[in-house]
Amino acid sequence: MKEIYRSPDFTSLSLLSDRLRDAGFETFIRNEDVSSTCYTGMPDFFPAICVLKDGEAVAARKQIDRYLAESKQASGPYWMCVACGERSPHSFEECWSCQAPRTGARC
């Protein structure tokens, strides 16, 4: 078993672990219970994704890096609603304020 990623954010870490499992990697989250019972602030106790087969560690870490890069790109800029003028995140398909569709929106 080899650790490939550690984070204090258990939710994001769990999603990454699920994505690795979907890609065929056998994973285990170490310190899962520690993170839910207390927050120590010490990185040694942060939840960590481990792959069960040491030989898959490099490929699994590359998969994580790809996913993190895709997530960063998807957050993108805001767009301006032409109906009400409010800004909405790039990932929204309709205005958060008036629910107008994104069609015709200005960036």
mmCIF file of C-alpha atoms in Angstrom, residues 2-107:
data_model
loop_
_atom_site.group_PDB
_atom_site.id
_atom_site.type_symbol
_atom_site.label_atom_id
_atom_site.label_comp_id
_atom_site.label_asym_id
_atom_site.label_seq_id
_atom_site.Cartn_x
_atom_site.Cartn_y
_atom_site.Cartn_z
ATOM 1 C CA LYS A 2 1.388 3.401 -0.990
ATOM 2 C CA GLU A 3 0.121 6.884 -0.138
ATOM 3 C CA ILE A 4 -0.412 9.088 -3.193
ATOM 4 C CA TYR A 5 -2.445 12.076 -1.971
ATOM 5 C CA ARG A 6 -3.246 13.766 1.345
ATOM 6 C CA SER A 7 -5.685 16.568 2.155
ATOM 7 C CA PRO A 8 -7.568 18.000 5.142
ATOM 8 C CA ASP A 9 -10.673 18.222 2.913
ATOM 9 C CA PHE A 10 -12.212 14.767 3.298
ATOM 10 C CA THR A 11 -15.040 15.429 0.834
ATOM 11 C CA SER A 12 -12.701 16.295 -2.046
ATOM 12 C CA LEU A 13 -10.382 13.463 -1.112
ATOM 13 C CA SER A 14 -13.270 10.997 -1.134
ATOM 14 C CA LEU A 15 -14.357 12.178 -4.588
ATOM 15 C CA LEU A 16 -10.800 11.716 -5.870
ATOM 16 C CA SER A 17 -10.696 8.224 -4.406
ATOM 17 C CA ASP A 18 -14.004 7.361 -6.111
ATOM 18 C CA ARG A 19 -12.670 8.628 -9.416
ATOM 19 C CA LEU A 20 -9.591 6.429 -9.050
ATOM 20 C CA ARG A 21 -11.775 3.408 -8.298
ATOM 21 C CA ASP A 22 -13.840 4.179 -11.403
ATOM 22 C CA ALA A 23 -10.564 4.156 -13.374
ATOM 23 C CA GLY A 24 -9.742 0.680 -12.039
ATOM 24 C CA PHE A 25 -7.388 1.455 -9.145
ATOM 25 C CA GLU A 26 -7.870 -0.247 -5.777
ATOM 26 C CA THR A 27 -7.742 2.503 -3.152
ATOM 27 C CA PHE A 28 -7.992 2.902 0.588
ATOM 28 C CA ILE A 29 -8.478 6.118 2.583
ATOM 29 C CA ARG A 30 -6.155 6.151 5.577
ATOM 30 C CA ASN A 31 -7.057 8.316 8.606
ATOM 31 C CA GLU A 32 -10.680 8.484 7.463
ATOM 32 C CA ASP A 33 -11.984 8.095 11.008
ATOM 33 C CA VAL A 34 -9.480 10.513 12.526
ATOM 34 C CA SER A 35 -10.717 13.341 10.303
ATOM 35 C CA SER A 36 -14.335 12.836 11.356
ATOM 36 C CA THR A 37 -13.665 12.718 15.095
ATOM 37 C CA CYS A 38 -11.358 15.700 15.483
ATOM 38 C CA TYR A 39 -9.362 18.240 13.523
ATOM 39 C CA THR A 40 -5.748 18.231 14.600
ATOM 40 C CA GLY A 41 -4.291 20.542 11.955
ATOM 41 C CA MET A 42 -1.316 18.194 11.741
ATOM 42 C CA PRO A 43 -0.713 16.915 8.192
ATOM 43 C CA ASP A 44 0.334 13.486 9.462
ATOM 44 C CA PHE A 45 -3.261 12.932 10.570
ATOM 45 C CA PHE A 46 -4.984 14.261 7.421
ATOM 46 C CA PRO A 47 -6.950 11.691 5.413
ATOM 47 C CA ALA A 48 -4.810 10.153 2.678
ATOM 48 C CA ILE A 49 -5.543 8.155 -0.466
ATOM 49 C CA CYS A 50 -3.443 5.026 -0.756
ATOM 50 C CA VAL A 51 -3.301 2.582 -3.649
ATOM 51 C CA LEU A 52 -3.153 -1.054 -2.652
ATOM 52 C CA LYS A 53 -0.709 -1.983 -5.429
ATOM 53 C CA ASP A 54 2.547 -0.025 -5.108
ATOM 54 C CA GLY A 55 3.213 -0.421 -8.840
ATOM 55 C CA GLU A 56 0.109 1.653 -9.645
ATOM 56 C CA ALA A 57 1.118 4.649 -7.512
ATOM 57 C CA VAL A 58 2.626 6.749 -10.323
ATOM 58 C CA ALA A 59 -0.283 6.158 -12.716
ATOM 59 C CA ALA A 60 -2.847 6.857 -9.989
ATOM 60 C CA ARG A 61 -1.087 10.093 -9.001
ATOM 61 C CA LYS A 62 -1.107 11.204 -12.658
ATOM 62 C CA GLN A 63 -4.849 10.538 -12.730
ATOM 63 C CA ILE A 64 -5.296 12.750 -9.648
ATOM 64 C CA ASP A 65 -3.185 15.515 -11.210
ATOM 65 C CA ARG A 66 -5.327 15.364 -14.381
ATOM 66 C CA TYR A 67 -8.535 15.542 -12.377
ATOM 67 C CA LEU A 68 -7.311 18.502 -10.320
ATOM 68 C CA ALA A 69 -6.244 20.346 -13.496
ATOM 69 C CA GLU A 70 -9.660 19.702 -15.091
ATOM 70 C CA SER A 71 -11.423 20.938 -11.954
ATOM 71 C CA LYS A 72 -9.383 24.124 -11.948
ATOM 72 C CA GLN A 73 -10.213 24.811 -15.622
ATOM 73 C CA ALA A 74 -13.917 24.124 -15.075
ATOM 74 C CA SER A 75 -14.170 26.796 -12.402
ATOM 75 C CA GLY A 76 -13.363 29.421 -15.078
ATOM 76 C CA PRO A 77 -14.593 33.011 -15.206
ATOM 77 C CA TYR A 78 -18.003 34.446 -14.470
ATOM 78 C CA TRP A 79 -20.630 35.385 -17.042
ATOM 79 C CA MET A 80 -23.059 38.306 -16.915
ATOM 80 C CA CYS A 81 -26.801 37.672 -17.205
ATOM 81 C CA VAL A 82 -28.372 39.824 -19.949
ATOM 82 C CA ALA A 83 -31.749 39.745 -18.165
ATOM 83 C CA CYS A 84 -30.772 41.054 -14.715
ATOM 84 C CA GLY A 85 -27.068 41.933 -14.904
ATOM 85 C CA GLU A 86 -25.943 39.556 -12.140
ATOM 86 C CA ARG A 87 -22.710 37.564 -12.396
ATOM 87 C CA SER A 88 -22.890 33.765 -12.270
ATOM 88 C CA PRO A 89 -20.051 31.209 -12.161
ATOM 89 C CA HIS A 90 -18.943 29.796 -15.503
ATOM 90 C CA SER A 91 -20.297 26.351 -14.591
ATOM 91 C CA PHE A 92 -23.894 27.623 -14.151
ATOM 92 C CA GLU A 93 -26.223 27.096 -17.126
ATOM 93 C CA GLU A 94 -28.744 29.636 -15.842
ATOM 94 C CA CYS A 95 -28.552 32.814 -13.777
ATOM 95 C CA TRP A 96 -28.436 32.138 -10.049
ATOM 96 C CA SER A 97 -30.619 35.208 -9.408
ATOM 97 C CA CYS A 98 -33.388 35.192 -12.025
ATOM 98 C CA GLN A 99 -32.979 31.703 -13.554
ATOM 99 C CA ALA A 100 -32.671 33.161 -17.068
ATOM 100 C CA PRO A 101 -30.817 30.792 -19.422
ATOM 101 C CA ARG A 102 -27.170 31.506 -20.167
ATOM 102 C CA THR A 103 -27.938 32.094 -23.860
ATOM 103 C CA GLY A 104 -26.678 35.500 -24.937
ATOM 104 C CA ALA A 105 -24.749 36.110 -21.725
ATOM 105 C CA ARG A 106 -21.733 38.384 -21.704
ATOM 106 C CA CYS A 107 -18.454 37.221 -20.148
#
